[in-house]
Amino acid sequence: ALGGAVGIELALRHPERLASLALIAASPRFGTADEFRQRGVIVRTNGLDPIARSAPERWFTGGFAAAQPAITEWAVQMVRTTDPGCYIAACEALASFDVRAGLGSVGVPTLVLVGSEDQVTGPAEARTLVAGIPDARLAVVPGASHLVPVEQPAAVTDLLVRHFSTAWQPLPETGTGHVVLPAAAPRPAVTPAPPQPVPVAEIAPAAAPPEGQGVPDPYDAGIKVRREVLGDAHVDRILEETDAFSEDFQELVTRYAWGEVWDRPGLDRRTRSCVTLTALVAGGHLDELAVHTRAALRNGLTPDEIKEVLLQAAVYCGVPAASGAFRVAQQVIREETTPPE
C-alpha cells in the first residue's frame, strides 16, 4: 500500500524523475480514513499482535498459507516486530491518501499489477487506476492474493521486466557506452541592481492579496479538522441530518470551533482533547463526551491517559459527574479498542 502510494505521489509531484511506473496491489484510496485511524487506535492500545495474527488471511491465499508455513510465519513476525509508532504513522498517512482526482495527471507508462484473489486492494481498485491513468495497462496474476510478488514471484518478475524494458525511453549513448545526459540550459547573467537608499522609520504598507484570493475561509480548514478528529462517518451523519433549521448552527460550529479554535497552532490535538474531555465532564454533556472520547483516541491518547484525565476531572468537577463520564468512556473505549474478529 505505502509503496504504491509513494509511486503515485512521485508521478504527480515530480513527473520529471520518472520514466515509467509499476503499481503492485495499489489503489488511489486505501479504504477510508476512519478505518485507518481506527487501526491506529487498536495498535496504540493492544500493540501489533492482533494485526500480525490477521496478516496471513489478508495477504495470502489459503492454499499458499497452508503450503508455505515458514513464509506465513515470516509475514506474521514482520508485522509483530514493526515499531508501533511507525505503524501508526503509516496508518495516518494512508488515512489522508486520496489521489482519485489526480490520476489523469500521471504522465508516464504505468503497469497496474494485482493478484486475482486480493481482498485488500483487488482487481476493482486496479481497474480504477487503469481507468484514470492515461497510459496504463492492467495485469491480473491468477492464484495470488495481496502479496502477489511473494506468491507468484516468477510471473511478477516477468511482467515487471517486460514493462520496464518496453516503457523506458533510453537516452542517446556515446561509443563508450555511457549515457549522454542533456546539458543544463545556461542561466542568463543577472546584473545586480544599484543599491537604493534605505528609508528611515518607514512602515511598509500591507501587501494586497492577489486578485481573487482573499483571506482563506475558516470553514474549509474547519471541515478538514472536524473530519480528521471526529471521523468521516460521524461528520457525514451530522451533515446528512442537517436541515434548513440547523444548517446555520452547523456552519457556525465548523467555522468557529473547528476552523478557528481547533486549528490554532498553540496546542496540539492531544492537549485539546484533554481540555475538551474535562470541560464536557464539568458540563455534564455525556453525549458529546462519547464523541470526544473517540476523538481523543484518534488524536493519540491511550485509554490509560483518558482515565487519568477523568480522575483529574473527578477532583475538580465532582465525583457524580465523573462517575457518569467513566461509564460513557468505558463503553466507548471497549468498542474502539477491541480488535476485529
Tab-separated table of C-alpha atoms in Angstrom:
chain	number	residue	atom	x	y	z
A	1	ALA	CA	0.000	0.000	0.000
A	2	LEU	CA	2.657	2.506	1.019
A	3	GLY	CA	4.873	1.694	-1.950
A	4	GLY	CA	2.036	2.251	-4.404
A	5	ALA	CA	1.061	5.485	-2.677
A	6	VAL	CA	4.645	6.759	-2.843
A	7	GLY	CA	4.893	5.818	-6.512
A	8	ILE	CA	1.730	7.695	-7.452
A	9	GLU	CA	2.755	10.733	-5.401
A	10	LEU	CA	6.135	10.795	-7.164
A	11	ALA	CA	4.441	10.634	-10.547
A	12	LEU	CA	2.178	13.542	-9.584
A	13	ARG	CA	4.687	15.745	-7.760
A	14	HIS	CA	7.929	15.036	-9.623
A	15	PRO	CA	6.995	13.654	-13.048
A	16	GLU	CA	10.397	14.636	-14.457
A	17	ARG	CA	12.042	11.981	-12.266
A	18	LEU	CA	10.057	9.044	-13.619
A	19	ALA	CA	10.289	7.272	-16.974
A	20	SER	CA	7.731	4.587	-16.145
A	21	LEU	CA	5.787	3.302	-13.182
A	22	ALA	CA	4.609	-0.044	-11.815
A	23	LEU	CA	1.889	-0.197	-9.176
A	24	ILE	CA	1.508	-3.531	-7.389
A	25	ALA	CA	-1.541	-4.166	-5.181
A	26	ALA	CA	-2.172	-0.422	-5.178
A	27	SER	CA	-5.221	1.803	-5.028
A	28	PRO	CA	-5.968	5.503	-5.479
A	29	ARG	CA	-7.510	5.386	-1.996
A	30	PHE	CA	-6.962	2.657	0.584
A	31	GLY	CA	-10.245	2.069	2.361
A	32	THR	CA	-11.469	5.039	4.358
A	33	ALA	CA	-9.756	7.490	6.680
A	34	ASP	CA	-11.884	6.177	9.567
A	35	GLU	CA	-10.694	2.603	9.012
A	36	PHE	CA	-7.011	3.516	9.152
A	37	ARG	CA	-7.349	5.812	12.146
A	38	GLN	CA	-9.331	3.076	13.918
A	39	ARG	CA	-6.483	0.681	13.192
A	40	GLY	CA	-4.107	3.186	14.768
A	41	VAL	CA	-6.275	3.267	17.904
A	42	ILE	CA	-6.218	-0.539	18.132
A	43	VAL	CA	-2.424	-0.687	17.738
A	44	ARG	CA	-1.885	2.112	20.271
A	45	THR	CA	-3.969	0.164	22.806
A	46	ASN	CA	-3.215	-3.501	22.061
A	47	GLY	CA	0.100	-3.411	20.226
A	48	LEU	CA	0.673	-5.045	16.856
A	49	ASP	CA	-0.063	-8.639	17.810
A	50	PRO	CA	-3.767	-8.580	16.742
A	51	ILE	CA	-2.816	-7.060	13.387
A	52	ALA	CA	0.034	-9.548	12.936
A	53	ARG	CA	-2.182	-12.566	13.625
A	54	SER	CA	-4.675	-11.462	10.966
A	55	ALA	CA	-1.996	-10.755	8.337
A	56	PRO	CA	-1.866	-14.209	6.646
A	57	GLU	CA	-5.564	-14.302	5.783
A	58	ARG	CA	-5.361	-10.789	4.333
A	59	TRP	CA	-2.088	-11.247	2.471
A	60	PHE	CA	-2.085	-14.832	1.136
A	61	THR	CA	-4.449	-17.302	-0.442
A	62	GLY	CA	-5.441	-20.184	1.816
A	63	GLY	CA	-3.566	-22.736	-0.268
A	64	PHE	CA	-0.320	-20.776	-0.204
A	65	ALA	CA	-0.520	-20.172	3.564
A	66	ALA	CA	-1.033	-23.887	4.180
A	67	ALA	CA	1.745	-24.957	1.798
A	68	GLN	CA	4.283	-22.345	2.921
A	69	PRO	CA	4.092	-22.110	6.737
A	70	ALA	CA	7.603	-20.628	7.000
A	71	ILE	CA	6.754	-17.706	4.708
A	72	THR	CA	3.445	-17.212	6.506
A	73	GLU	CA	5.223	-17.053	9.863
A	74	TRP	CA	7.764	-14.613	8.377
A	75	ALA	CA	4.894	-12.280	7.458
A	76	VAL	CA	3.443	-12.508	10.965
A	77	GLN	CA	6.795	-11.770	12.601
A	78	MET	CA	7.493	-8.901	10.183
A	79	VAL	CA	4.347	-7.138	11.376
A	80	ARG	CA	4.795	-8.100	15.023
A	81	THR	CA	8.320	-6.646	15.169
A	82	THR	CA	7.462	-3.377	13.416
A	83	ASP	CA	7.797	-0.255	15.550
A	84	PRO	CA	4.215	0.571	16.682
A	85	GLY	CA	4.792	4.305	16.344
A	86	CYS	CA	5.916	3.884	12.750
A	87	TYR	CA	2.925	1.657	12.008
A	88	ILE	CA	0.525	4.231	13.454
A	89	ALA	CA	2.210	6.982	11.432
A	90	ALA	CA	1.778	4.864	8.291
A	91	CYS	CA	-1.915	4.480	9.130
A	92	GLU	CA	-2.225	8.250	9.447
A	93	ALA	CA	-0.510	8.714	6.083
A	94	LEU	CA	-2.816	6.243	4.359
A	95	ALA	CA	-5.853	7.791	6.054
A	96	SER	CA	-5.161	11.056	4.260
A	97	PHE	CA	-4.129	9.493	0.921
A	98	ASP	CA	-6.645	10.036	-1.871
A	99	VAL	CA	-5.448	10.729	-5.433
A	100	ARG	CA	-8.585	9.755	-7.339
A	101	ALA	CA	-8.986	13.268	-8.710
A	102	GLY	CA	-5.353	13.464	-9.871
A	103	LEU	CA	-4.908	10.172	-11.755
A	104	GLY	CA	-5.303	11.897	-15.104
A	105	SER	CA	-2.082	13.811	-14.429
A	106	VAL	CA	0.080	10.673	-14.235
A	107	GLY	CA	2.062	11.103	-17.427
A	108	VAL	CA	4.278	8.003	-17.618
A	109	PRO	CA	3.541	4.483	-18.910
A	110	THR	CA	2.128	2.580	-15.958
A	111	LEU	CA	1.689	-1.103	-15.254
A	112	VAL	CA	-1.031	-1.873	-12.695
A	113	LEU	CA	-0.454	-5.369	-11.309
A	114	VAL	CA	-2.806	-7.180	-8.926
A	115	GLY	CA	-3.486	-10.666	-7.623
A	116	SER	CA	-6.785	-12.150	-8.725
A	117	GLU	CA	-7.638	-13.157	-5.136
A	118	ASP	CA	-6.539	-9.926	-3.438
A	119	GLN	CA	-9.203	-8.903	-0.906
A	120	VAL	CA	-7.317	-5.807	0.299
A	121	THR	CA	-6.661	-3.877	-2.915
A	122	GLY	CA	-8.126	-6.170	-5.510
A	123	PRO	CA	-8.950	-6.081	-9.224
A	124	ALA	CA	-11.695	-3.462	-8.711
A	125	GLU	CA	-9.198	-0.950	-7.294
A	126	ALA	CA	-6.713	-1.861	-10.036
A	127	ARG	CA	-9.297	-1.136	-12.725
A	128	THR	CA	-9.964	2.251	-11.143
A	129	LEU	CA	-6.270	3.068	-11.550
A	130	VAL	CA	-6.219	1.884	-15.158
A	131	ALA	CA	-9.345	3.864	-15.989
A	132	GLY	CA	-7.882	7.057	-14.506
A	133	ILE	CA	-4.259	6.941	-15.710
A	134	PRO	CA	-3.988	7.876	-19.404
A	135	ASP	CA	-1.267	5.340	-20.352
A	136	ALA	CA	-1.910	2.350	-18.106
A	137	ARG	CA	-2.110	-1.403	-18.592
A	138	LEU	CA	-3.647	-3.988	-16.275
A	139	ALA	CA	-2.094	-7.318	-15.329
A	140	VAL	CA	-4.107	-9.695	-13.130
A	141	VAL	CA	-1.994	-12.544	-11.737
A	142	PRO	CA	-4.107	-15.664	-11.112
A	143	GLY	CA	-3.854	-17.595	-7.876
A	144	ALA	CA	-2.368	-14.750	-5.825
A	145	SER	CA	-3.602	-12.507	-3.049
A	146	HIS	CA	-2.283	-9.192	-1.666
A	147	LEU	CA	1.432	-10.082	-1.517
A	148	VAL	CA	1.413	-11.153	-5.136
A	149	PRO	CA	5.227	-10.865	-5.557
A	150	VAL	CA	5.658	-13.397	-2.730
A	151	GLU	CA	3.075	-15.874	-4.020
A	152	GLN	CA	3.932	-15.589	-7.723
A	153	PRO	CA	7.481	-14.204	-7.948
A	154	ALA	CA	8.276	-15.554	-11.420
A	155	ALA	CA	5.140	-14.148	-13.032
A	156	VAL	CA	5.563	-10.766	-11.348
A	157	THR	CA	9.244	-10.544	-12.306
A	158	ASP	CA	8.452	-11.338	-15.939
A	159	LEU	CA	5.716	-8.689	-16.076
A	160	LEU	CA	7.952	-6.053	-14.494
A	161	VAL	CA	10.904	-6.774	-16.787
A	162	ARG	CA	8.710	-6.579	-19.876
A	163	HIS	CA	7.066	-3.365	-18.702
A	164	PHE	CA	10.241	-1.511	-17.782
A	165	SER	CA	12.148	-2.682	-20.873
A	166	THR	CA	9.417	-1.513	-23.251
A	167	ALA	CA	8.202	1.596	-21.422
A	168	TRP	CA	11.674	3.034	-20.793
A	169	GLN	CA	12.774	5.564	-23.393
A	170	PRO	CA	16.600	5.359	-23.482
A	171	LEU	CA	18.701	8.462	-23.858
A	172	PRO	CA	21.274	8.531	-26.665
A	173	GLU	CA	24.534	6.771	-25.927
A	174	THR	CA	28.121	7.509	-26.901
A	175	GLY	CA	30.502	4.992	-28.378
A	176	THR	CA	31.867	4.335	-24.918
A	177	GLY	CA	28.544	3.017	-23.687
A	178	HIS	CA	27.990	5.983	-21.431
A	179	VAL	CA	24.561	7.609	-21.381
A	180	VAL	CA	24.625	11.218	-22.507
A	181	LEU	CA	22.659	13.439	-20.172
A	182	PRO	CA	21.247	16.630	-21.682
A	183	ALA	CA	23.249	19.685	-20.718
A	184	ALA	CA	21.564	22.097	-18.376
A	185	ALA	CA	20.394	25.262	-20.046
A	186	PRO	CA	22.741	28.160	-19.258
A	187	ARG	CA	21.358	30.663	-16.827
A	188	PRO	CA	21.244	34.255	-18.055
A	189	ALA	CA	23.621	36.621	-16.344
A	190	VAL	CA	21.916	38.839	-13.834
A	191	THR	CA	23.142	42.395	-13.449
A	192	PRO	CA	22.830	43.429	-9.816
A	193	ALA	CA	20.635	46.443	-9.226
A	194	PRO	CA	22.363	49.511	-7.817
A	195	PRO	CA	21.937	49.927	-4.059
A	196	GLN	CA	18.974	52.015	-3.019
A	197	PRO	CA	18.879	54.340	-0.025
A	198	VAL	CA	17.160	52.755	2.958
A	199	PRO	CA	14.288	54.897	4.295
A	200	VAL	CA	14.304	55.609	7.997
A	201	ALA	CA	11.293	54.582	10.144
A	202	GLU	CA	9.087	53.919	7.149
A	203	ILE	CA	6.235	51.450	7.638
A	204	ALA	CA	5.655	49.367	4.570
A	205	PRO	CA	2.011	49.058	3.519
A	206	ALA	CA	0.447	45.643	3.846
A	207	ALA	CA	0.637	43.709	0.616
A	208	ALA	CA	-2.722	43.309	-1.005
A	209	PRO	CA	-3.738	39.699	-1.620
A	210	PRO	CA	-3.678	38.595	-5.251
A	211	GLU	CA	-6.834	39.319	-7.158
A	212	GLY	CA	-9.445	36.687	-6.425
A	213	GLN	CA	-7.603	35.463	-3.326
A	214	GLY	CA	-8.804	36.852	-0.026
A	215	VAL	CA	-8.381	35.532	3.490
A	216	PRO	CA	-8.950	31.754	3.478
A	217	ASP	CA	-12.401	30.792	4.683
A	218	PRO	CA	-12.017	29.063	8.083
A	219	TYR	CA	-14.873	26.760	7.078
A	220	ASP	CA	-12.552	24.892	4.687
A	221	ALA	CA	-9.956	24.295	7.406
A	222	GLY	CA	-12.725	23.560	9.901
A	223	ILE	CA	-14.395	20.793	7.928
A	224	LYS	CA	-10.999	19.176	7.327
A	225	VAL	CA	-10.044	19.248	11.018
A	226	ARG	CA	-13.530	18.158	12.078
A	227	ARG	CA	-13.306	15.094	9.843
A	228	GLU	CA	-9.787	14.236	10.996
A	229	VAL	CA	-10.717	14.460	14.680
A	230	LEU	CA	-14.272	13.092	14.731
A	231	GLY	CA	-14.143	10.805	11.688
A	232	ASP	CA	-15.819	10.894	8.305
A	233	ALA	CA	-18.705	8.671	9.399
A	234	HIS	CA	-19.680	10.955	12.288
A	235	VAL	CA	-19.372	14.166	10.283
A	236	ASP	CA	-21.253	12.682	7.317
A	237	ARG	CA	-24.079	11.648	9.641
A	238	ILE	CA	-24.259	15.141	11.160
A	239	LEU	CA	-24.311	16.807	7.746
A	240	GLU	CA	-26.959	14.398	6.438
A	241	GLU	CA	-29.197	15.253	9.401
A	242	THR	CA	-28.711	18.990	8.880
A	243	ASP	CA	-31.746	20.824	7.534
A	244	ALA	CA	-32.700	24.440	6.904
A	245	PHE	CA	-33.285	24.977	10.632
A	246	SER	CA	-29.893	23.661	11.816
A	247	GLU	CA	-27.569	24.414	8.908
A	248	ASP	CA	-26.560	27.828	10.244
A	249	PHE	CA	-25.611	26.268	13.576
A	250	GLN	CA	-23.567	23.518	11.920
A	251	GLU	CA	-21.773	26.104	9.801
A	252	LEU	CA	-21.043	28.122	12.947
A	253	VAL	CA	-19.609	25.062	14.689
A	254	THR	CA	-17.467	24.097	11.708
A	255	ARG	CA	-16.176	27.595	11.052
A	256	TYR	CA	-15.670	28.789	14.639
A	257	ALA	CA	-14.987	25.733	16.808
A	258	TRP	CA	-13.066	23.667	14.256
A	259	GLY	CA	-11.697	26.246	11.822
A	260	GLU	CA	-10.821	28.983	14.318
A	261	VAL	CA	-10.059	27.192	17.609
A	262	TRP	CA	-9.178	23.546	16.942
A	263	ASP	CA	-6.968	24.642	14.034
A	264	ARG	CA	-4.919	27.085	16.135
A	265	PRO	CA	-1.226	26.103	16.463
A	266	GLY	CA	-0.919	26.912	20.181
A	267	LEU	CA	-1.899	23.430	21.456
A	268	ASP	CA	-1.548	20.023	19.865
A	269	ARG	CA	-4.634	17.880	19.386
A	270	ARG	CA	-3.835	15.560	22.278
A	271	THR	CA	-3.849	18.510	24.657
A	272	ARG	CA	-7.024	19.917	23.140
A	273	SER	CA	-8.693	16.547	23.675
A	274	CYS	CA	-7.685	16.578	27.362
A	275	VAL	CA	-9.149	20.061	27.789
A	276	THR	CA	-12.321	19.129	25.909
A	277	LEU	CA	-12.955	15.962	27.924
A	278	THR	CA	-12.575	17.867	31.191
A	279	ALA	CA	-14.927	20.627	30.052
A	280	LEU	CA	-17.561	18.116	28.940
A	281	VAL	CA	-17.393	16.310	32.299
A	282	ALA	CA	-17.823	19.627	34.094
A	283	GLY	CA	-20.849	20.472	31.986
A	284	GLY	CA	-22.394	17.017	32.234
A	285	HIS	CA	-22.521	16.655	28.425
A	286	LEU	CA	-22.266	12.877	28.266
A	287	ASP	CA	-23.419	12.513	24.642
A	288	GLU	CA	-20.672	14.833	23.481
A	289	LEU	CA	-18.280	13.098	25.886
A	290	ALA	CA	-18.762	9.848	23.957
A	291	VAL	CA	-17.975	11.597	20.673
A	292	HIS	CA	-14.869	13.247	22.080
A	293	THR	CA	-13.642	10.090	23.797
A	294	ARG	CA	-13.491	8.545	20.330
A	295	ALA	CA	-11.795	11.705	19.093
A	296	ALA	CA	-9.254	11.545	21.929
A	297	LEU	CA	-8.302	8.008	20.941
A	298	ARG	CA	-7.887	9.138	17.325
A	299	ASN	CA	-5.797	12.094	18.499
A	300	GLY	CA	-3.323	9.768	20.185
A	301	LEU	CA	-4.487	9.478	23.811
A	302	THR	CA	-4.334	5.973	25.256
A	303	PRO	CA	-7.127	4.544	27.432
A	304	ASP	CA	-4.858	4.950	30.481
A	305	GLU	CA	-4.337	8.632	29.676
A	306	ILE	CA	-8.088	9.168	29.270
A	307	LYS	CA	-8.572	7.501	32.656
A	308	GLU	CA	-6.117	9.961	34.199
A	309	VAL	CA	-7.993	12.898	32.651
A	310	LEU	CA	-11.268	11.638	34.132
A	311	LEU	CA	-9.670	11.070	37.549
A	312	GLN	CA	-8.378	14.636	37.475
A	313	ALA	CA	-11.851	15.816	36.478
A	314	ALA	CA	-13.365	13.898	39.405
A	315	VAL	CA	-11.337	16.020	41.818
A	316	TYR	CA	-12.263	19.370	40.311
A	317	CYS	CA	-15.657	18.687	38.701
A	318	GLY	CA	-17.150	16.314	41.251
A	319	VAL	CA	-17.388	12.550	41.712
A	320	PRO	CA	-21.011	12.234	40.440
A	321	ALA	CA	-20.102	13.955	37.166
A	322	ALA	CA	-17.018	11.803	36.745
A	323	SER	CA	-18.951	8.622	37.574
A	324	GLY	CA	-21.204	9.117	34.557
A	325	ALA	CA	-18.204	10.069	32.465
A	326	PHE	CA	-16.387	6.855	33.391
A	327	ARG	CA	-19.384	4.760	32.308
A	328	VAL	CA	-19.566	6.502	28.934
A	329	ALA	CA	-15.821	6.454	28.308
A	330	GLN	CA	-15.515	2.819	29.377
A	331	GLN	CA	-18.100	1.737	26.804
A	332	VAL	CA	-16.541	3.803	24.023
A	333	ILE	CA	-13.029	2.544	24.756
A	334	ARG	CA	-14.246	-1.053	24.776
A	335	GLU	CA	-15.880	-0.568	21.368
A	336	GLU	CA	-12.986	1.298	19.799
A	337	THR	CA	-10.069	-0.784	21.041
A	338	THR	CA	-11.423	-4.315	20.602
A	339	PRO	CA	-9.643	-5.897	17.605
A	340	PRO	CA	-11.957	-7.192	14.877
A	341	GLU	CA	-12.628	-10.903	14.870
